PDB file of C-alpha atoms in Angstrom:
ATOM      1  CA  MET A 249     114.548 -21.128  23.583  1.00  0.00           C
ATOM      2  CA  HIS A 250     118.297 -21.371  23.644  1.00  0.00           C
ATOM      3  CA  HIS A 251     118.905 -17.693  23.741  1.00  0.00           C
ATOM      4  CA  HIS A 252     119.868 -15.297  26.465  1.00  0.00           C
ATOM      5  CA  ASP A 253     116.764 -13.015  26.689  1.00  0.00           C
ATOM      6  CA  TYR A 254     116.987 -11.820  30.211  1.00  0.00           C
ATOM      7  CA  GLY A 255     119.021  -9.037  31.828  1.00  0.00           C
ATOM      8  CA  GLY A 256     117.702  -6.440  29.187  1.00  0.00           C
ATOM      9  CA  LEU A 257     119.566  -3.131  29.440  1.00  0.00           C
ATOM     10  CA  HIS A 258     121.796  -4.177  32.390  1.00  0.00           C
ATOM     11  CA  GLU A 259     123.004  -7.119  30.393  1.00  0.00           C
ATOM     12  CA  ASP A 260     123.661  -4.982  27.370  1.00  0.00           C
ATOM     13  CA  LEU A 261     125.730  -2.529  29.388  1.00  0.00           C
ATOM     14  CA  LYS A 262     127.859  -5.389  30.834  1.00  0.00           C
ATOM     15  CA  ARG A 263     128.393  -6.842  27.391  1.00  0.00           C
ATOM     16  CA  THR A 264     129.339  -3.623  25.826  1.00  0.00           C
ATOM     17  CA  GLY A 265     131.104  -2.002  28.966  1.00  0.00           C
ATOM     18  CA  ALA A 266     129.920   1.348  27.797  1.00  0.00           C
ATOM     19  CA  ALA A 267     127.258   3.131  25.458  1.00  0.00           C
ATOM     20  CA  MET A 268     127.973   3.228  21.984  1.00  0.00           C
ATOM     21  CA  LYS A 269     130.211   6.103  20.841  1.00  0.00           C
ATOM     22  CA  ARG A 270     129.367   8.487  18.193  1.00  0.00           C
ATOM     23  CA  ARG A 271     131.800   7.061  15.664  1.00  0.00           C
ATOM     24  CA  ASP A 272     130.162   3.810  16.052  1.00  0.00           C
ATOM     25  CA  VAL A 273     126.644   5.290  15.443  1.00  0.00           C
ATOM     26  CA  LEU A 274     128.005   7.087  12.312  1.00  0.00           C
ATOM     27  CA  ARG A 275     129.481   3.892  10.976  1.00  0.00           C
ATOM     28  CA  LEU A 276     126.093   2.020  11.371  1.00  0.00           C
ATOM     29  CA  ALA A 277     123.997   4.715   9.908  1.00  0.00           C
ATOM     30  CA  MET A 278     126.190   5.272   6.981  1.00  0.00           C
ATOM     31  CA  GLY A 279     125.797   1.461   6.245  1.00  0.00           C
ATOM     32  CA  GLY A 280     122.136   1.415   6.550  1.00  0.00           C
ATOM     33  CA  VAL A 281     121.036   4.695   4.761  1.00  0.00           C
ATOM     34  CA  GLY A 282     123.987   5.831   2.626  1.00  0.00           C
ATOM     35  CA  MET A 283     124.668   9.443   1.697  1.00  0.00           C
ATOM     36  CA  GLY A 284     121.637  10.773   3.512  1.00  0.00           C
ATOM     37  CA  ALA A 285     123.264   9.918   6.774  1.00  0.00           C
ATOM     38  CA  VAL A 286     126.608  11.376   5.700  1.00  0.00           C
ATOM     39  CA  TYR A 287     124.911  14.791   5.136  1.00  0.00           C
ATOM     40  CA  LEU A 288     123.082  14.572   8.429  1.00  0.00           C
ATOM     41  CA  PHE A 289     126.110  13.762  10.498  1.00  0.00           C
ATOM     42  CA  GLY A 290     128.376  15.964   8.539  1.00  0.00           C
ATOM     43  CA  ARG A 291     126.286  18.950   9.550  1.00  0.00           C
ATOM     44  CA  ALA A 292     125.263  17.796  13.005  1.00  0.00           C
ATOM     45  CA  ASP A 293     127.039  20.459  15.068  1.00  0.00           C
ATOM     46  CA  GLU A 294     126.012  23.155  12.493  1.00  0.00           C
ATOM     47  CA  VAL A 295     122.357  22.187  12.186  1.00  0.00           C
ATOM     48  CA  ARG A 296     121.459  20.659  15.442  1.00  0.00           C
ATOM     49  CA  GLY A 297     123.139  22.997  17.878  1.00  0.00           C
ATOM     50  CA  VAL A 298     120.824  24.831  20.314  1.00  0.00           C
ATOM     51  CA  GLU A 299     122.193  27.541  22.489  1.00  0.00           C
ATOM     52  CA  GLY A 300     120.552  29.663  25.116  1.00  0.00           C
ATOM     53  CA  GLY A 301     116.955  29.328  24.174  1.00  0.00           C
ATOM     54  CA  GLY A 302     116.926  28.757  20.581  1.00  0.00           C
ATOM     55  CA  ALA A 303     113.715  28.316  18.342  1.00  0.00           C
ATOM     56  CA  ASN A 304     113.522  24.549  19.481  1.00  0.00           C
ATOM     57  CA  CYS A 305     114.174  25.293  23.089  1.00  0.00           C
ATOM     58  CA  GLU A 306     110.695  24.486  24.258  1.00  0.00           C
ATOM     59  CA  LYS A 307     109.727  21.417  26.242  1.00  0.00           C
ATOM     60  CA  ILE A 308     108.655  18.558  23.913  1.00  0.00           C
ATOM     61  CA  PRO A 309     104.797  18.121  24.369  1.00  0.00           C
ATOM     62  CA  GLU A 310     103.744  15.211  26.398  1.00  0.00           C
ATOM     63  CA  GLU A 311     101.920  12.569  24.290  1.00  0.00           C
ATOM     64  CA  THR A 312     100.332   9.359  24.682  1.00  0.00           C
ATOM     65  CA  ALA A 313     102.517   6.086  24.327  1.00  0.00           C
ATOM     66  CA  GLY A 314      99.618   4.629  22.571  1.00  0.00           C
ATOM     67  CA  PRO A 315      98.476   0.945  22.908  1.00  0.00           C
ATOM     68  CA  PHE A 316     101.673  -0.773  21.528  1.00  0.00           C
ATOM     69  CA  PRO A 317     104.653   0.534  23.643  1.00  0.00           C
ATOM     70  CA  ALA A 318     106.114  -2.889  24.577  1.00  0.00           C
ATOM     71  CA  ASP A 319     107.681  -1.319  27.566  1.00  0.00           C
ATOM     72  CA  GLY A 320     106.073  -3.494  30.210  1.00  0.00           C
ATOM     73  CA  SER A 321     103.216  -0.936  30.820  1.00  0.00           C
ATOM     74  CA  ASN A 322     100.859  -2.751  28.355  1.00  0.00           C
ATOM     75  CA  GLY A 323     101.725  -6.282  27.890  1.00  0.00           C
ATOM     76  CA  PRO A 324     105.164  -7.218  26.148  1.00  0.00           C
ATOM     77  CA  ASP A 325     108.355  -5.637  27.448  1.00  0.00           C
ATOM     78  CA  VAL A 326     111.330  -5.445  25.087  1.00  0.00           C
ATOM     79  CA  LEU A 327     113.147  -3.430  27.671  1.00  0.00           C
ATOM     80  CA  SER A 328     113.731  -6.543  29.623  1.00  0.00           C
ATOM     81  CA  LYS A 329     115.452  -8.064  26.667  1.00  0.00           C
ATOM     82  CA  ALA A 330     119.102  -8.193  26.200  1.00  0.00           C
ATOM     83  CA  GLY A 331     120.105  -6.644  22.880  1.00  0.00           C
ATOM     84  CA  VAL A 332     117.569  -3.777  22.847  1.00  0.00           C
ATOM     85  CA  VAL A 333     120.401  -1.214  23.253  1.00  0.00           C
ATOM     86  CA  ARG A 334     121.041  -0.833  19.434  1.00  0.00           C
ATOM     87  CA  SER A 335     121.247   1.637  16.655  1.00  0.00           C
ATOM     88  CA  ASP A 336     119.931  -0.473  13.771  1.00  0.00           C
ATOM     89  CA  ILE A 337     116.280  -1.391  14.813  1.00  0.00           C
ATOM     90  CA  ARG A 338     115.172  -2.990  11.616  1.00  0.00           C
ATOM     91  CA  SER A 339     115.687  -6.698  12.567  1.00  0.00           C
ATOM     92  CA  SER A 340     113.925  -8.597  15.474  1.00  0.00           C
ATOM     93  CA  PHE A 341     116.235  -9.740  18.392  1.00  0.00           C
ATOM     94  CA  ALA A 342     116.536 -11.695  21.699  1.00  0.00           C
ATOM     95  CA  GLY A 343     115.898 -14.985  19.730  1.00  0.00           C
ATOM     96  CA  LEU A 344     113.274 -13.703  17.255  1.00  0.00           C
ATOM     97  CA  SER A 345     114.075 -13.574  13.599  1.00  0.00           C
ATOM     98  CA  GLY A 346     112.895 -11.381  10.816  1.00  0.00           C
ATOM     99  CA  ALA A 347     113.381  -7.839   9.649  1.00  0.00           C
ATOM    100  CA  ALA A 348     111.200  -4.928   8.584  1.00  0.00           C
ATOM    101  CA  ALA A 349     111.572  -3.982   4.891  1.00  0.00           C
ATOM    102  CA  GLY A 350     110.936  -0.399   3.636  1.00  0.00           C
ATOM    103  CA  VAL A 351     112.542   2.928   2.587  1.00  0.00           C
ATOM    104  CA  PRO A 352     115.734   3.395   4.715  1.00  0.00           C
ATOM    105  CA  LEU A 353     115.476   5.986   7.254  1.00  0.00           C
ATOM    106  CA  THR A 354     117.934   7.653   9.878  1.00  0.00           C
ATOM    107  CA  VAL A 355     116.570   9.333  12.789  1.00  0.00           C
ATOM    108  CA  MET A 356     118.668  11.778  14.407  1.00  0.00           C
ATOM    109  CA  LEU A 357     117.582  13.241  17.743  1.00  0.00           C
ATOM    110  CA  GLN A 358     119.321  15.807  19.777  1.00  0.00           C
ATOM    111  CA  LEU A 359     118.347  16.144  23.409  1.00  0.00           C
ATOM    112  CA  VAL A 360     118.801  19.441  25.346  1.00  0.00           C
ATOM    113  CA  GLU A 361     118.082  20.229  28.942  1.00  0.00           C
ATOM    114  CA  LEU A 362     115.826  23.148  29.634  1.00  0.00           C
ATOM    115  CA  GLN A 363     117.151  23.714  33.183  1.00  0.00           C
ATOM    116  CA  GLN A 364     120.698  24.031  31.658  1.00  0.00           C
ATOM    117  CA  GLY A 365     120.008  26.672  29.252  1.00  0.00           C
ATOM    118  CA  CYS A 366     119.263  24.026  26.506  1.00  0.00           C
ATOM    119  CA  ALA A 367     122.635  22.787  26.681  1.00  0.00           C
ATOM    120  CA  PRO A 368     123.205  19.268  25.075  1.00  0.00           C
ATOM    121  CA  ALA A 369     121.833  16.452  27.380  1.00  0.00           C
ATOM    122  CA  ALA A 370     124.330  13.745  27.503  1.00  0.00           C
ATOM    123  CA  GLY A 371     123.769  10.389  28.997  1.00  0.00           C
ATOM    124  CA  LEU A 372     119.841  10.232  28.640  1.00  0.00           C
ATOM    125  CA  ALA A 373     118.178   7.009  27.203  1.00  0.00           C
ATOM    126  CA  VAL A 374     115.940   7.177  24.386  1.00  0.00           C
ATOM    127  CA  TYR A 375     113.390   4.097  23.511  1.00  0.00           C
ATOM    128  CA  VAL A 376     111.864   4.582  19.984  1.00  0.00           C
ATOM    129  CA  TRP A 377     109.297   2.463  18.362  1.00  0.00           C
ATOM    130  CA  HIS A 378     107.109   2.732  15.347  1.00  0.00           C
ATOM    131  CA  CYS A 379     104.830   0.629  12.857  1.00  0.00           C
ATOM    132  CA  ASP A 380     106.263  -1.111   9.894  1.00  0.00           C
ATOM    133  CA  ALA A 381     105.540  -0.320   6.161  1.00  0.00           C
ATOM    134  CA  ALA A 382     102.174  -2.059   6.316  1.00  0.00           C
ATOM    135  CA  GLY A 383     101.184  -0.048   9.643  1.00  0.00           C
ATOM    136  CA  LEU A 384     101.589  -3.032  12.009  1.00  0.00           C
ATOM    137  CA  TYR A 385     103.284  -2.867  15.303  1.00  0.00           C
ATOM    138  CA  SER A 386     105.480  -5.787  16.359  1.00  0.00           C
ATOM    139  CA  LEU A 387     104.403  -7.873  19.244  1.00  0.00           C
ATOM    140  CA  TYR A 388     100.813  -6.612  19.092  1.00  0.00           C
ATOM    141  CA  ASN A 389      99.352  -6.647  15.433  1.00  0.00           C
ATOM    142  CA  ARG A 390      98.279  -9.815  13.643  1.00  0.00           C
ATOM    143  CA  GLY A 391     100.984 -10.635  11.240  1.00  0.00           C
ATOM    144  CA  ALA A 392     103.774  -9.311  13.462  1.00  0.00           C
ATOM    145  CA  THR A 393     103.082 -10.767  16.799  1.00  0.00           C
ATOM    146  CA  ASP A 394     106.183 -12.998  16.471  1.00  0.00           C
ATOM    147  CA  GLN A 395     108.373 -10.095  15.816  1.00  0.00           C
ATOM    148  CA  ASN A 396     110.123  -7.378  17.889  1.00  0.00           C
ATOM    149  CA  TYR A 397     111.549  -5.373  15.130  1.00  0.00           C
ATOM    150  CA  LEU A 398     111.446  -1.438  14.816  1.00  0.00           C
ATOM    151  CA  ARG A 399     112.081  -1.011  18.780  1.00  0.00           C
ATOM    152  CA  GLY A 400     115.422  -0.042  20.317  1.00  0.00           C
ATOM    153  CA  VAL A 401     117.199   2.063  22.966  1.00  0.00           C
ATOM    154  CA  GLN A 402     120.154   4.495  22.656  1.00  0.00           C
ATOM    155  CA  GLU A 403     122.054   6.688  25.010  1.00  0.00           C
ATOM    156  CA  SER A 404     122.814  10.276  24.071  1.00  0.00           C
ATOM    157  CA  ASP A 405     126.490  11.126  23.458  1.00  0.00           C
ATOM    158  CA  ALA A 406     128.305  14.174  24.765  1.00  0.00           C
ATOM    159  CA  GLY A 407     126.435  16.373  22.137  1.00  0.00           C
ATOM    160  CA  GLY A 408     123.151  15.041  23.392  1.00  0.00           C
ATOM    161  CA  GLU A 409     122.567  12.988  20.207  1.00  0.00           C
ATOM    162  CA  VAL A 410     121.251   9.629  19.340  1.00  0.00           C
ATOM    163  CA  SER A 411     120.654   7.986  16.086  1.00  0.00           C
ATOM    164  CA  PHE A 412     118.614   5.165  14.835  1.00  0.00           C
ATOM    165  CA  THR A 413     118.669   3.243  11.533  1.00  0.00           C
ATOM    166  CA  THR A 414     115.237   2.115  10.603  1.00  0.00           C
ATOM    167  CA  ILE A 415     112.642   2.183   7.720  1.00  0.00           C
ATOM    168  CA  PHE A 416     110.161   5.016   7.116  1.00  0.00           C
ATOM    169  CA  PRO A 417     106.943   3.933   8.994  1.00  0.00           C
ATOM    170  CA  GLY A 418     103.616   3.208   7.200  1.00  0.00           C
ATOM    171  CA  CYS A 419     100.363   5.035   7.780  1.00  0.00           C
ATOM    172  CA  TYR A 420      97.406   3.342   9.462  1.00  0.00           C
ATOM    173  CA  ARG A 421      93.940   4.414  10.045  1.00  0.00           C
ATOM    174  CA  GLY A 422      93.173   7.470  12.231  1.00  0.00           C
ATOM    175  CA  ARG A 423      96.746   8.553  12.541  1.00  0.00           C
ATOM    176  CA  TRP A 424      99.353  10.761  10.733  1.00  0.00           C
ATOM    177  CA  PRO A 425     102.665   8.994  10.173  1.00  0.00           C
ATOM    178  CA  HIS A 426     104.738   9.076  13.369  1.00  0.00           C
ATOM    179  CA  ILE A 427     107.572   7.530  15.631  1.00  0.00           C
ATOM    180  CA  HIS A 428     106.877   7.146  19.314  1.00  0.00           C
ATOM    181  CA  PHE A 429     109.693   7.836  21.852  1.00  0.00           C
ATOM    182  CA  GLU A 430     110.263   7.632  25.553  1.00  0.00           C
ATOM    183  CA  ILE A 431     113.066   9.421  27.426  1.00  0.00           C
ATOM    184  CA  PHE A 432     114.791   8.146  30.594  1.00  0.00           C
ATOM    185  CA  ARG A 433     117.353   9.794  32.855  1.00  0.00           C
ATOM    186  CA  ASP A 434     119.857   6.985  32.072  1.00  0.00           C
ATOM    187  CA  LEU A 435     120.175   3.502  30.797  1.00  0.00           C
ATOM    188  CA  ALA A 436     119.538   1.996  34.023  1.00  0.00           C
ATOM    189  CA  ALA A 437     116.147   3.814  34.449  1.00  0.00           C
ATOM    190  CA  ALA A 438     114.924   2.723  31.012  1.00  0.00           C
ATOM    191  CA  ALA A 439     114.588  -0.778  32.488  1.00  0.00           C
ATOM    192  CA  ASP A 440     111.419   0.550  34.042  1.00  0.00           C
ATOM    193  CA  ALA A 441     108.928   2.420  32.061  1.00  0.00           C
ATOM    194  CA  GLY A 442     107.523   4.082  35.199  1.00  0.00           C
ATOM    195  CA  ASP A 443     110.840   6.028  35.435  1.00  0.00           C
ATOM    196  CA  LYS A 444     110.520   7.905  32.091  1.00  0.00           C
ATOM    197  CA  ILE A 445     110.761  11.648  32.122  1.00  0.00           C
ATOM    198  CA  ALA A 446     109.117  12.448  28.654  1.00  0.00           C
ATOM    199  CA  THR A 447     106.775  10.469  26.242  1.00  0.00           C
ATOM    200  CA  SER A 448     106.116  12.130  22.799  1.00  0.00           C
ATOM    201  CA  GLN A 449     105.894  11.522  19.098  1.00  0.00           C
ATOM    202  CA  LEU A 450     107.845  12.681  16.026  1.00  0.00           C
ATOM    203  CA  ALA A 451     105.736  13.687  13.086  1.00  0.00           C
ATOM    204  CA  PHE A 452     106.892  13.578   9.185  1.00  0.00           C
ATOM    205  CA  PRO A 453     106.229  16.227   6.689  1.00  0.00           C
ATOM    206  CA  GLU A 454     103.450  15.517   4.086  1.00  0.00           C
ATOM    207  CA  ALA A 455     105.915  15.733   1.206  1.00  0.00           C
ATOM    208  CA  ALA A 456     108.157  12.997   2.479  1.00  0.00           C
ATOM    209  CA  CYS A 457     105.176  10.829   3.274  1.00  0.00           C
ATOM    210  CA  ALA A 458     103.668  11.110  -0.188  1.00  0.00           C
ATOM    211  CA  GLU A 459     107.063  10.199  -1.781  1.00  0.00           C
ATOM    212  CA  VAL A 460     107.638   7.151   0.357  1.00  0.00           C
ATOM    213  CA  TYR A 461     104.148   5.798   0.058  1.00  0.00           C
ATOM    214  CA  GLY A 462     104.638   5.679  -3.741  1.00  0.00           C
ATOM    215  CA  ALA A 463     107.369   3.043  -3.118  1.00  0.00           C
ATOM    216  CA  GLN A 464     106.931  -0.611  -3.292  1.00  0.00           C
ATOM    217  CA  GLY A 465     105.624  -2.334  -0.160  1.00  0.00           C
ATOM    218  CA  TYR A 466     103.637   0.818   1.043  1.00  0.00           C
ATOM    219  CA  ASP A 467     100.513   0.304  -1.060  1.00  0.00           C
ATOM    220  CA  ALA A 468      98.108   0.025   2.030  1.00  0.00           C
ATOM    221  CA  SER A 469      99.838   3.069   3.585  1.00  0.00           C
ATOM    222  CA  ALA A 470      99.251   5.126   0.319  1.00  0.00           C
ATOM    223  CA  ARG A 471      95.596   4.513   0.434  1.00  0.00           C
ATOM    224  CA  THR A 472      95.286   5.303   4.188  1.00  0.00           C
ATOM    225  CA  PHE A 473      97.361   8.408   3.859  1.00  0.00           C
ATOM    226  CA  GLN A 474      94.913   9.967   1.423  1.00  0.00           C
ATOM    227  CA  ARG A 475      92.411  10.084   4.255  1.00  0.00           C
ATOM    228  CA  ALA A 476      94.996  11.283   6.893  1.00  0.00           C
ATOM    229  CA  SER A 477      95.173  14.865   8.237  1.00  0.00           C
ATOM    230  CA  LEU A 478      97.266  16.682  10.757  1.00  0.00           C
ATOM    231  CA  THR A 479      94.341  18.837  11.579  1.00  0.00           C
ATOM    232  CA  ARG A 480      92.224  15.676  12.551  1.00  0.00           C
ATOM    233  CA  ASP A 481      94.913  13.622  14.057  1.00  0.00           C
ATOM    234  CA  SER A 482      94.338  12.769  17.806  1.00  0.00           C
ATOM    235  CA  VAL A 483      97.766  13.632  18.690  1.00  0.00           C
ATOM    236  CA  PHE A 484      99.189  16.337  16.396  1.00  0.00           C
ATOM    237  CA  ARG A 485      95.863  18.435  15.857  1.00  0.00           C
ATOM    238  CA  ASP A 486      96.988  20.935  18.443  1.00  0.00           C
ATOM    239  CA  GLY A 487     100.044  21.692  16.585  1.00  0.00           C
ATOM    240  CA  VAL A 488     103.536  20.007  15.590  1.00  0.00           C
ATOM    241  CA  ASP A 489     105.959  22.747  15.645  1.00  0.00           C
ATOM    242  CA  ARG A 490     108.122  20.990  18.148  1.00  0.00           C
ATOM    243  CA  GLN A 491     107.673  17.651  16.732  1.00  0.00           C
ATOM    244  CA  MET A 492     107.882  17.866  13.008  1.00  0.00           C
ATOM    245  CA  ALA A 493     111.010  16.364  11.723  1.00  0.00           C
ATOM    246  CA  THR A 494     113.473  18.311   9.372  1.00  0.00           C
ATOM    247  CA  MET A 495     114.001  15.997   6.346  1.00  0.00           C
ATOM    248  CA  SER A 496     116.813  15.357   3.742  1.00  0.00           C
ATOM    249  CA  GLY A 497     117.134  12.666   1.236  1.00  0.00           C
ATOM    250  CA  ASP A 498     114.669  10.897  -0.874  1.00  0.00           C
ATOM    251  CA  ALA A 499     112.898   7.540  -1.292  1.00  0.00           C
ATOM    252  CA  ALA A 500     115.340   6.049  -3.676  1.00  0.00           C
ATOM    253  CA  SER A 501     118.459   6.537  -1.544  1.00  0.00           C
ATOM    254  CA  GLY A 502     116.835   6.746   1.924  1.00  0.00           C
ATOM    255  CA  PHE A 503     115.671   9.682   4.174  1.00  0.00           C
ATOM    256  CA  ALA A 504     117.170  11.403   7.126  1.00  0.00           C
ATOM    257  CA  ALA A 505     114.949  13.015   9.760  1.00  0.00           C
ATOM    258  CA  GLU A 506     116.254  15.197  12.606  1.00  0.00           C
ATOM    259  CA  LEU A 507     114.683  16.691  15.592  1.00  0.00           C
ATOM    260  CA  THR A 508     115.513  18.760  18.559  1.00  0.00           C
ATOM    261  CA  ILE A 509     113.913  17.628  21.918  1.00  0.00           C
ATOM    262  CA  ALA A 510     113.965  19.668  24.900  1.00  0.00           C
ATOM    263  CA  VAL A 511     113.374  17.930  28.138  1.00  0.00           C
TER     264      VAL A 511
END
């Protein structure tokens, strides 16, 4: 291989000099998802602000990272690869080629600190990953073992926000549609999965899932989703009030999902 695939987060920091600024996140998200992203960012301060113990100011439930984290705790480790700090996670990186196709999705997370009265938590690192439209996880599932797409890290800005441009994940047997995430105290800590301060999952509303799974490329997910249930899901059956995303947009132009995460 003739690519530079070592150094991981530390190499990314040397190359960029600093974490991506909010204006750069906005530029990338607008390019990936269109007007849905404009709506989301345009109302970010109004919609996502949490002050002094708001409705979402409860600690995010701790959940399993599942069998496919690729954080070094269970086989592959994308956190050791240069280029993992990125907003658009649809393509593979670090010498791997290929991209995940599907309904565009912007994921906007706002992190808040419980011990600081749920004030915005700046400087935290968030690693997200999820399956593709067919329900496959890169690096693990047959048909995607030569890819590392749909995985990436971002640092929260002064408002505690991070954004990822991705696709709406598929639905696979036994699980409700979701996105995994791990949170670290900073980018340097994210180089070691053992230093995470929270592990949880984001859930999607039924209406958004049903609409997406009617789109091209989601045939297998559509069939699987007919048998999925939040009440039977191994992770979400105890409730999703702190993990259910708020959605805007549509399958034709792209969705935007937002969630406040208290740590």
